Every structure is written in C-alpha cells, then in structure tokens.
Tab-separated table of C-alpha atoms and ligand atoms in Angstrom:
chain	number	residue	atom	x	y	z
A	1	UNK	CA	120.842	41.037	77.636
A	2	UNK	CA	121.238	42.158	73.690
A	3	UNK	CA	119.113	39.108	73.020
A	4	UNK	CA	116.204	40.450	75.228
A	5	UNK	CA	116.311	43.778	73.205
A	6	UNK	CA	116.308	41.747	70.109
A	7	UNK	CA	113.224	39.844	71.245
A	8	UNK	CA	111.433	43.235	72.482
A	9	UNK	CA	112.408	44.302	68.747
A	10	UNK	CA	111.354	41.750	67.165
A	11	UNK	CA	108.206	40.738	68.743
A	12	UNK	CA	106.928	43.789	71.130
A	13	UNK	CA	106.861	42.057	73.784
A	14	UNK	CA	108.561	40.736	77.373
A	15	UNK	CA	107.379	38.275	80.025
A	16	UNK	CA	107.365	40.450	83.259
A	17	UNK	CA	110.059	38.370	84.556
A	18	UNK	CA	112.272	39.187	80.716
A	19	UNK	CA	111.306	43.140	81.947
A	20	UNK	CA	112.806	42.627	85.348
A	21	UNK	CA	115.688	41.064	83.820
A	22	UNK	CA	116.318	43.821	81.198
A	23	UNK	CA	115.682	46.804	83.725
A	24	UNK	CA	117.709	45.175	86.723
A	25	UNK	CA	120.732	44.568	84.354
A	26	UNK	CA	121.124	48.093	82.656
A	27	UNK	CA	124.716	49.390	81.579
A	28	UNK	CA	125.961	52.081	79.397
A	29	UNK	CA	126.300	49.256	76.511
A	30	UNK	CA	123.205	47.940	77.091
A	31	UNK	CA	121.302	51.223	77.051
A	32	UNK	CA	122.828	52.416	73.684
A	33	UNK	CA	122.100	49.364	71.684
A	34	UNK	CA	118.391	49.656	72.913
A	35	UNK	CA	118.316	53.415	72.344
A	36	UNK	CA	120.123	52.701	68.323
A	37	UNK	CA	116.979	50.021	67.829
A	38	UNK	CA	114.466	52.424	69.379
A	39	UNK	CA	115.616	55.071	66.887
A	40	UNK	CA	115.691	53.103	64.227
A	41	UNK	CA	111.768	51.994	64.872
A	42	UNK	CA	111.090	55.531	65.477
A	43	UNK	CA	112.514	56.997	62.293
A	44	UNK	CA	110.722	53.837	60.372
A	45	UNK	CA	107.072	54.919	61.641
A	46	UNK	CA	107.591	59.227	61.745
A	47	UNK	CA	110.851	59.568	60.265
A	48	UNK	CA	112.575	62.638	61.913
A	49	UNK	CA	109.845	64.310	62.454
A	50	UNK	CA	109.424	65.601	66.123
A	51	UNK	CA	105.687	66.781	66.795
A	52	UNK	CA	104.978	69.835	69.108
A	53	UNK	CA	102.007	70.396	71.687
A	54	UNK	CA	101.146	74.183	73.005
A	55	UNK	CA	100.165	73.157	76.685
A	56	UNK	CA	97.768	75.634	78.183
A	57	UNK	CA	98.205	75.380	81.867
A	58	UNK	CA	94.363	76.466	82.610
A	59	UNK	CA	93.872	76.001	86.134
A	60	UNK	CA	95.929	75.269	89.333
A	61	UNK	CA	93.174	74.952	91.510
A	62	UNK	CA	92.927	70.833	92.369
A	63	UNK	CA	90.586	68.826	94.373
A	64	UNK	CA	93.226	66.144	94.837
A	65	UNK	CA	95.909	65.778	97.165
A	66	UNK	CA	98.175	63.757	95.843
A	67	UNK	CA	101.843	63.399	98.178
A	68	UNK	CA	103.676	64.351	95.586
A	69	UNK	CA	102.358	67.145	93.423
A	70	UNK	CA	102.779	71.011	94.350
A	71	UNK	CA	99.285	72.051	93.323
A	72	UNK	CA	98.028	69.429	95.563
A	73	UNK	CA	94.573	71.191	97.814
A	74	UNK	CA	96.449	71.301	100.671
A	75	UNK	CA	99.641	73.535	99.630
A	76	UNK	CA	98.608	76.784	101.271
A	77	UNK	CA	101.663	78.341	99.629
A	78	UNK	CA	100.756	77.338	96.096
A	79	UNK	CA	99.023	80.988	94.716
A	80	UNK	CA	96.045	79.547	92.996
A	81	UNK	CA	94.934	81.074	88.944
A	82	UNK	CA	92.273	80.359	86.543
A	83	UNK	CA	92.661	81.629	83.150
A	84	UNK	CA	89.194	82.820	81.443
A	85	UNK	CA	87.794	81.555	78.186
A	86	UNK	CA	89.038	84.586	76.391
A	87	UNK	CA	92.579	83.919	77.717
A	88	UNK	CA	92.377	80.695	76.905
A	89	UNK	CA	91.424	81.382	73.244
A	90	UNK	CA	94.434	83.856	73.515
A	91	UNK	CA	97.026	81.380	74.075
A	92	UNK	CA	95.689	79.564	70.847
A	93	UNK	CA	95.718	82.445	68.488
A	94	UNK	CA	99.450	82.848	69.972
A	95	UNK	CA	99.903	79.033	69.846
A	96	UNK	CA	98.379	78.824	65.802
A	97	UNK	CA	100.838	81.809	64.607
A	98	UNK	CA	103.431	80.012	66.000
A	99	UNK	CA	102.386	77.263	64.126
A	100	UNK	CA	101.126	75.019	66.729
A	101	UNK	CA	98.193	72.224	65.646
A	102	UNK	CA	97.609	70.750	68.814
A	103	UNK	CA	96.883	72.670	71.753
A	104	UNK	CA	96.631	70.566	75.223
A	105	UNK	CA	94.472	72.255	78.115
A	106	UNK	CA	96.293	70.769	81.424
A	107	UNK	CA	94.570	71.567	85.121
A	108	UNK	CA	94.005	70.288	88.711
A	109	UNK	CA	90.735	68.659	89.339
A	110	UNK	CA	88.819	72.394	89.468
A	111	UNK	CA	85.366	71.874	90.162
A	112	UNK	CA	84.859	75.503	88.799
A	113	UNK	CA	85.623	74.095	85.157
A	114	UNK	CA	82.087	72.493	84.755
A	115	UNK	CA	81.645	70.015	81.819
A	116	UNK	CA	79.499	72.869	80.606
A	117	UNK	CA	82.026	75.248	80.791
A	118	UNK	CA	84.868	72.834	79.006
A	119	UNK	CA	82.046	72.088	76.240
A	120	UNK	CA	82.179	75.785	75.988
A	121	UNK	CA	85.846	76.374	75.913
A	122	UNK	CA	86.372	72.867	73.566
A	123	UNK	CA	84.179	73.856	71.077
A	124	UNK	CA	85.334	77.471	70.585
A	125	UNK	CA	88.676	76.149	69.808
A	126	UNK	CA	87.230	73.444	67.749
A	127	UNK	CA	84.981	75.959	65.606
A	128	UNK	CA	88.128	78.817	65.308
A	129	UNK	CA	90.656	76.440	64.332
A	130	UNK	CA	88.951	73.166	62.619
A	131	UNK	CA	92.232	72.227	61.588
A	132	UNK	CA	93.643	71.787	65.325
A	133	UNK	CA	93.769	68.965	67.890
A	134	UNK	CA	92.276	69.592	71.463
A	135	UNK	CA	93.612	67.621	74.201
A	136	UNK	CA	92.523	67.180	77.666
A	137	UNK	CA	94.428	66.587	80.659
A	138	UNK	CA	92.242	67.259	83.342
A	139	UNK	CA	91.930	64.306	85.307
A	140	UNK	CA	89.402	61.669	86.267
A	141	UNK	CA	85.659	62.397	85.425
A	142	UNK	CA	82.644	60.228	84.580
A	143	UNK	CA	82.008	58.291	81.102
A	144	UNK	CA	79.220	61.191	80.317
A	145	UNK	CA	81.485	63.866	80.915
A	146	UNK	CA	84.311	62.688	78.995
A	147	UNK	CA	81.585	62.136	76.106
A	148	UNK	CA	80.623	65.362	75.845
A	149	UNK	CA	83.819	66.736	76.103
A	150	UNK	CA	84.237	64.221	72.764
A	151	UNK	CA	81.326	65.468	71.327
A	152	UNK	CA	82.243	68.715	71.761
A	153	UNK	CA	85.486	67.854	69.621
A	154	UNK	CA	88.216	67.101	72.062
A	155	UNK	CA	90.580	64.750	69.936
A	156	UNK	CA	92.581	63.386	72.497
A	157	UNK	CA	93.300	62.912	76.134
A	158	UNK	CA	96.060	62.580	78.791
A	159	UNK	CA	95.474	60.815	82.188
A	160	UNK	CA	98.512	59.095	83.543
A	161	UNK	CA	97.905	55.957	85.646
A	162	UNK	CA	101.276	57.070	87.494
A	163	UNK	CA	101.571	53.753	88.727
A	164	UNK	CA	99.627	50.119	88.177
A	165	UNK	CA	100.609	48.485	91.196
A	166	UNK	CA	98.067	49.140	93.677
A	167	UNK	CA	99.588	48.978	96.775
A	168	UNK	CA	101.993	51.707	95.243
A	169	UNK	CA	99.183	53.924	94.293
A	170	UNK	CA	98.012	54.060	97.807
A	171	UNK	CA	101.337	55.355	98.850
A	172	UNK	CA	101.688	58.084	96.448
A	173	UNK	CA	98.093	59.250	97.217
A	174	UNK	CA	95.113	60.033	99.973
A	175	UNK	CA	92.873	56.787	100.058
A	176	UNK	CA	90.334	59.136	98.322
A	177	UNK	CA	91.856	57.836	95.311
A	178	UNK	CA	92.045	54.404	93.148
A	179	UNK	CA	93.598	52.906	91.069
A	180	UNK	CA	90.660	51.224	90.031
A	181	UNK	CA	88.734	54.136	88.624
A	182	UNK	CA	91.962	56.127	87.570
A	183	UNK	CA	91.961	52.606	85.122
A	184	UNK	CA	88.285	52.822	84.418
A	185	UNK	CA	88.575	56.400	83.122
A	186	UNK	CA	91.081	54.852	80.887
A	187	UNK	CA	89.415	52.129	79.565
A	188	UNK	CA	86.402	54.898	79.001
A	189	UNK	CA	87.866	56.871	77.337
A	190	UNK	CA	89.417	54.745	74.626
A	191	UNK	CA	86.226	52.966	74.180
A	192	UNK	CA	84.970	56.848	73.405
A	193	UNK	CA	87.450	57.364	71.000
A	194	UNK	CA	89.752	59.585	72.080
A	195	UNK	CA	93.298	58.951	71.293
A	196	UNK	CA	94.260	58.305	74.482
A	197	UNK	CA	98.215	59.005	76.925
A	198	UNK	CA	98.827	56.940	80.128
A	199	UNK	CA	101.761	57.380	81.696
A	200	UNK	CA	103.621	57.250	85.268
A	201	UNK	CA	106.919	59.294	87.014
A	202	UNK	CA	109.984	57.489	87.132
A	203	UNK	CA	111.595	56.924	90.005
A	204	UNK	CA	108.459	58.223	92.373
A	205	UNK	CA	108.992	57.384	96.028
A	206	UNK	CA	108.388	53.674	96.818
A	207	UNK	CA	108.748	52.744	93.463
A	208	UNK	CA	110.298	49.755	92.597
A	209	UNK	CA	111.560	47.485	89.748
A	210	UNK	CA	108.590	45.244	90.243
A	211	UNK	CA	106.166	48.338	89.665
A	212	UNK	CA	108.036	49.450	86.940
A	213	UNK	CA	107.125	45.821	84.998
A	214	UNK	CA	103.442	46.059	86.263
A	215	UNK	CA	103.829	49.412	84.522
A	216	UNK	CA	104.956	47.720	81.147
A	217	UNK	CA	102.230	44.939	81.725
A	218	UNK	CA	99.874	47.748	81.738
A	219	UNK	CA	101.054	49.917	79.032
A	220	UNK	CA	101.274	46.995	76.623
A	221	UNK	CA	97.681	45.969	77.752
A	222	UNK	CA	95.970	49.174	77.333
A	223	UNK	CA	98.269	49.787	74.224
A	224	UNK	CA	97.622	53.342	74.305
A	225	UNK	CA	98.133	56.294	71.668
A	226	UNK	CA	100.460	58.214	73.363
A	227	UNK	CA	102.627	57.522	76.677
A	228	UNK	CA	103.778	60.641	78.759
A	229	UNK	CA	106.682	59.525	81.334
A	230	UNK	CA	108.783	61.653	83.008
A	231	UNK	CA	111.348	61.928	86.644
A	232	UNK	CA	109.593	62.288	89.620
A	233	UNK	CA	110.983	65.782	91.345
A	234	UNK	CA	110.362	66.640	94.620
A	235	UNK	CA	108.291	69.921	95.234
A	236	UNK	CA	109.064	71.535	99.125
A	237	UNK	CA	105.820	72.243	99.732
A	238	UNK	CA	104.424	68.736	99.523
A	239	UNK	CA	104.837	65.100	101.886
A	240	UNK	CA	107.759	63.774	99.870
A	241	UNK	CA	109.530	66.701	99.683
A	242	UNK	CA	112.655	65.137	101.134
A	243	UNK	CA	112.548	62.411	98.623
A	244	UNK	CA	115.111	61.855	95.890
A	245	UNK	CA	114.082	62.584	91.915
A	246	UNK	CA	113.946	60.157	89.483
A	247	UNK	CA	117.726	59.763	86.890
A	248	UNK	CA	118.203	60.816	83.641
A	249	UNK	CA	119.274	57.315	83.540
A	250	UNK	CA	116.246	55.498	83.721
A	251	UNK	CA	113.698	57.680	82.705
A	252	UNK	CA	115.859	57.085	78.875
A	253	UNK	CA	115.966	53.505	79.294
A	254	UNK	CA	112.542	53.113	79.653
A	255	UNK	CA	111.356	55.596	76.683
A	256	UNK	CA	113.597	53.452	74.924
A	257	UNK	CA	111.699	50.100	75.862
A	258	UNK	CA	108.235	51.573	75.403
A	259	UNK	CA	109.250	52.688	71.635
A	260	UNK	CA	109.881	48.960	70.876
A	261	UNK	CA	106.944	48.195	72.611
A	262	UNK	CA	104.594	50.527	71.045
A	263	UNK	CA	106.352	51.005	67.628
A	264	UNK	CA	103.890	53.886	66.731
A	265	UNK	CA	103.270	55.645	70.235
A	266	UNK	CA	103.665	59.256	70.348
A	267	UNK	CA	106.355	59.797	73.289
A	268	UNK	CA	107.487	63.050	74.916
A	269	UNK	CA	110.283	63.926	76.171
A	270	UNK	CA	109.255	65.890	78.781
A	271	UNK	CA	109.648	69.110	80.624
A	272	UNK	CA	110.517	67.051	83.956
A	273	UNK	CA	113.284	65.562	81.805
A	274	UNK	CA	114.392	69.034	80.214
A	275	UNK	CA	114.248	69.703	84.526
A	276	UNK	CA	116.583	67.574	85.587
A	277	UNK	CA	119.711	67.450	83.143
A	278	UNK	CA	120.207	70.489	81.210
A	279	UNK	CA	120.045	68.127	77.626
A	280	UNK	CA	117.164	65.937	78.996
A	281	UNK	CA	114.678	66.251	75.914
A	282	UNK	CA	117.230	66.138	73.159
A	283	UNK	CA	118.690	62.483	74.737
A	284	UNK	CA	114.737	61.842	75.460
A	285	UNK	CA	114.228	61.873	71.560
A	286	UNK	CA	117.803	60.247	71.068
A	287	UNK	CA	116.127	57.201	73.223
A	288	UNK	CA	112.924	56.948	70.696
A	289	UNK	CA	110.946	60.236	72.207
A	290	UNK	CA	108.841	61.923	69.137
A	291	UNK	CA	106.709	64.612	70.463
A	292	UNK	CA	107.481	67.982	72.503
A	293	UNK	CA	104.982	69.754	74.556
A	294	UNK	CA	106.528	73.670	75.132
A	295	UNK	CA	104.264	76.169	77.254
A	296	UNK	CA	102.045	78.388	75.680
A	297	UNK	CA	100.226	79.531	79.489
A	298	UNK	CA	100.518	83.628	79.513
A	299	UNK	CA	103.793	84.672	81.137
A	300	UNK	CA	101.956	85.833	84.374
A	301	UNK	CA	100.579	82.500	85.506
A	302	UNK	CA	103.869	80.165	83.952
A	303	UNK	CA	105.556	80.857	87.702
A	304	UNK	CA	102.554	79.097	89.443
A	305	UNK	CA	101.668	75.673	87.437
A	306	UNK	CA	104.989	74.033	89.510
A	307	UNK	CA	104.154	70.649	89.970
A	308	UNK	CA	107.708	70.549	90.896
A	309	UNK	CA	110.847	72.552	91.868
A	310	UNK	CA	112.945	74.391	89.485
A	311	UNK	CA	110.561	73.693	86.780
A	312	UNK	CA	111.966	75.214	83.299
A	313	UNK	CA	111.193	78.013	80.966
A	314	UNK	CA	108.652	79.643	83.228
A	315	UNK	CA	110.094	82.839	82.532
A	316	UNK	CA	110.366	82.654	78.731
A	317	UNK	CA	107.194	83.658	76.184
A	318	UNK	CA	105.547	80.817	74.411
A	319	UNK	CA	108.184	82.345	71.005
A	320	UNK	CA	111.046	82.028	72.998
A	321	UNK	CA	110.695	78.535	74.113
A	322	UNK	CA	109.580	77.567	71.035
A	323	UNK	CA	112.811	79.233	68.885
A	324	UNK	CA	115.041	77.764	71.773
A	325	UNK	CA	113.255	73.864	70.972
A	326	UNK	CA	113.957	74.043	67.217
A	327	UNK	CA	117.504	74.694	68.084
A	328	UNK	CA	117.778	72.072	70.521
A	329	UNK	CA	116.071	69.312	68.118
A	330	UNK	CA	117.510	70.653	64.793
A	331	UNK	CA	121.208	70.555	66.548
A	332	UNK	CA	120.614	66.226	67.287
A	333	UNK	CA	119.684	66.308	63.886
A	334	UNK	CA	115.674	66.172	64.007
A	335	UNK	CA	113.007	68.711	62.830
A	336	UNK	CA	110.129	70.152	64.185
A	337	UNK	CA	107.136	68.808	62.247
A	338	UNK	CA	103.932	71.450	61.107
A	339	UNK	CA	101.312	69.159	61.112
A	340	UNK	CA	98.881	67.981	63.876
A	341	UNK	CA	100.722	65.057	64.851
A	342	UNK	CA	98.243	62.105	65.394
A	343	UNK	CA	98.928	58.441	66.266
A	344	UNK	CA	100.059	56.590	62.958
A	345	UNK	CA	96.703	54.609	63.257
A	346	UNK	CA	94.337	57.750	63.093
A	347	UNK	CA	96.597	59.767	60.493
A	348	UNK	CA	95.468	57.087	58.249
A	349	UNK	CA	92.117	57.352	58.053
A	350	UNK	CA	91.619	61.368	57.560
B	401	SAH	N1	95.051	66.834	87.038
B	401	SAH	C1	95.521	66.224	85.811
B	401	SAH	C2	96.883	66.723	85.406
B	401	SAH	C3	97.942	66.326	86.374
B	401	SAH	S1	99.504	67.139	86.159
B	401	SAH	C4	95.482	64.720	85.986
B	401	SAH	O1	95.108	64.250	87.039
B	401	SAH	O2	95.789	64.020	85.026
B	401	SAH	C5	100.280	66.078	84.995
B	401	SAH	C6	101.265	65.049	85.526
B	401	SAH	O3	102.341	65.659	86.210
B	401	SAH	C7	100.726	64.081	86.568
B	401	SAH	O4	99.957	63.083	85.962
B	401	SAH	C8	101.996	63.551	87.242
B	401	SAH	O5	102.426	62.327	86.657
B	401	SAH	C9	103.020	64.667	86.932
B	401	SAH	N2	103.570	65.213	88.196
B	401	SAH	C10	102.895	65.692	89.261
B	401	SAH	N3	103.753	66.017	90.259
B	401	SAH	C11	104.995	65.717	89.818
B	401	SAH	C12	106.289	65.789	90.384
B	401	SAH	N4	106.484	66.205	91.628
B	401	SAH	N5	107.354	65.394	89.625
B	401	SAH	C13	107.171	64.958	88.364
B	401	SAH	N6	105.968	64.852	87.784
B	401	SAH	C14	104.889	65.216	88.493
C-alpha cells in the first residue's frame, strides 16, 4: 500500500480503483507514512504557516431541508437569527483587531439576504478593509448573482458538493435538490473567478467507500482552491438523528490524501473535527490541514448556528477562541500566519 502513497506523491493522482484500494486497506502504519508525506508537501508549498478565517455565522434562517443539517426549514426547535449589516461590520472590526484578513460570511439559503443586500454588505467590508478577503458560503444561487457578489469584491467562495455520487445525494436530501446544479454553481463560479472550496462530510449516512472515490474523482477534476471536509454529526432535531458520526480516523486519512492530491489546496481542519475528538484540528493539520476557521458570530447568536450537536466554542468570545487556537497550533509546532492566506496560485500574481 506504501507504493500507492508513493504514486499519489509522486504523480497526484489514483485510478478510482488505486483510491478504493488505498482507503479499504487503511492501518495505523499506513496512515502515518501518508500523513509524514502530506506534511512534508504541505510545509514545501506554506511552510508552517497555518492561515485563519473569522467565520461570521450571518443567518440561520434556510430554505433547504437537507436530512442532516439542524438549521434545516423544517426544525421547529431551531430559534432562527439574522444579524444586521451593522453587526455584521461589527464582527469585522472585532475580527481585523484580532488580526484576522479573511472574514467568511456563512448562512442558510435566506431569501431575506437579497443579492442586493449581500452587494451591500460585500462591498462595505470590501471598501473598510481593502486589505481583507470576503468569502461566501451561502449556498447555491444563479451565475448573475454570484457575479455581482464578485463584482462587488467577494474573493472567494465555499459550496461543498457533500457528495458526487448522485444516488447518494438524493439520500442525504429532499428531491428539491441536485446534484447537478449544486455542480453547476461550481463550475460557475470558478469560471467567475472566485477562488473556489468544495467539500463533503465524512462518514454521512449511506456513504460508502465507492462515494468516497467518486468524491476524489471529483475533487481532482474540479481541482479546486480550497477543500473543506469534515465528520458528519448527528443533530436530534433532524431525520438522521439516530445515525452514527463520521471517525477521527478517516476524516485524517483523507485530508491526508487530498494534500498529495492538491499539493497547494488550502485545507481546514475543521470545527466538526475539533467536535468530535478533543485534539481533532491539531492531528487535522498533523495530516496536511493548513487553514483554521474560529468564530467571530457575536456571543448571543454562537448557541444557535448548530448544524450539529455539541458543537464547540459557542460559549467563548471571538479573543478567546482565537488565544486558545494559537496555543493549540503553536504546541504541534506550527504558527498562526498574519496574512490573508490565498491559494499559492493567486498569492502570486498580487
Ligand atoms: N447554506 C450553505 C452553508 C451550509 S453549512 C451552503 O449550502 O453551502 C456548511 C456545511 O456544514 C455544509 O456544507 C455541510 O457539509 C456541513 N454540515 C451540515 N450539517 C452537518 C452535520 N450534521 N454534521 C457535519 N457537518 C454538517
């Protein structure tokens, strides 16, 4: 199995049945001589360096109902927030003292947020603090909006395919939804611009190994900026609230195999991760994660963004979480980088 993390090393790149291979023979061994080559292509391309996001949980309102989110529309239970504009551009002033250079604005589909009104909110933050990366993470919307959101100076954007086989898709959500346009949004919004994050859960009911290659297959076709996977974790308010989370185990081994993939990808480790083993992100950037994304959402709403249970740090202030991080990285040996933080690719050019 070495030899197929050699190959991966070496060339980027598996046959789906070399994927299945790798994944359905995993061992202890195994998955620490693909997490010392994943390190050692991380540390080539940002060196220790571990990038930090302020993620501005904006909205919990959602169209959607996807099985397995707890802000789905039809959690009655879920106590639904907006934050206004002003709050918004609180968080950032917060966020920039801190020392943050990328701030992420995360909802549910909110049909209140007009593209007017995230034009608005976009290019506020853009003209206060030029020097700053907006991201969006607000789910599927037509080519023209995500345009003008573009024009309007968003850098980058987050949309996770959360799974590319189709007949898995349809399981995880309300036939509302496709895979086919969640893709098209994708492919729109690279051909935009945007540096742009796909991603999927781990270990999300009905998954299996075979959707975890198509997931691979995927990422290596769309060969995206940034890749954002984390454990599924059941929430009790949804359909699969019985279901079992996704392991520590897995979720590493595949951050692992999409550094070698993607030599240059930006990669959280997640909060999901940082959910479900006490050391989740500092092993997630042991296994070839670069970026961290800690909440800057006021205190009073940080209790009702749970996508999942027993979601962590929603009781701490943006300063607290962030002290607590630079601990946490600094004590595996990493540091907490100033700067924006773009993809290799775009650093280059400015
Ligand atoms: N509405 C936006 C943001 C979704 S929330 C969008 O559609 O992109 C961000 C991510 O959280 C989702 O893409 C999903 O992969 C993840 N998520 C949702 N519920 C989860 C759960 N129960 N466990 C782990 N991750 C979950």
């Amino acid at each position: 199995m070495k030899s197929l993390i050699d190959k991966l090393y070496k060339t980027t790149a598996l046959t789906a049945d070399e994927y299945k291979e790798l994944l359905d023979n995993r061992n202890p061994e195994l998955s620490e001589y693909l997490f010392e080559k994943a390190r050692e292509v991380r540390i080539e391309n940002y060196g220790y360096d571990v990038y930090i996001r302020g993620l501005i949980e904006f909205t919990n309102y959602c169209k959607n109902d996807c099985y397995y989110c707890g802000i789905r529309r039809s959690n009655k239970n879920a106590e639904r927030y907006r934050l206004t504009k002003d709050q918004i551009l609180e968080c950032c002033s917060m966020g920039y003292d801190l020392g943050f250079r990328t701030f992420v604005l995360q909802g549910g589909e909110d049909g209140y947020f007009t593209d007017e009104k995230i034009v608005d909110i976009v290019s506020s933050i853009k003209r206060k603090y030029p020097d700053c990366a907006v991201t969006l993470s607000i789910g599927e919307r037509s080519y023209e909006s995500y345009k003008a959101f573009f024009d309007a100076g968003a850098d980058r954007y987050l949309l996770r395919h959360e799974t590319a086989n189709a007949e898995h898709y349809g399981k995880l959500h309300p036939k509302s939804m496709s895979l086919e346009n969640r893709k098209q949004c994708l492919y729109y919004l690279k051909d935009i611009g945007y540096q742009v994050g796909c991603g999927f859960m781990v270990g999300s009911p009905f998954q299996t190994t075979d959707c975890l290659v198509e997931d691979l297959l995927f990422i290596n076709e769309l060969n995206p900026h940034m890749v954002g996977i984390g454990p599924y974790i059941p929430h009790h308010d949804t359909p699969f609230a019985g279901e079992k989370a996704g392991t520590l185990e897995l979720t590493l081994f595949l951050l692992g195999i999409i550094r070698l993939m993607l030599p240059q990808v930006l990669l959280p480790a997640t909060t999901a991760l940082g959910t479900i083993h006490p050391k989740g992100r500092e092993l997630g950037i042991l296994a070839g994660a670069n970026v961290v994304m800690p909440n800057l959402s006021p205190k009073s709403v940080r209790n009702k963004y749970l996508l999942y249970d027993n979601k962590i740090c929603t009781g701490d202030e943006a300063a607290e979480c962030l002290r607590c991080l630079q601990k946490r990285i600094e004590s595996i040996g990493y540091r907490i980088s100033a700067s924006r933080g773009d993809h290799k690719s775009i650093a280059l050019k400015q």
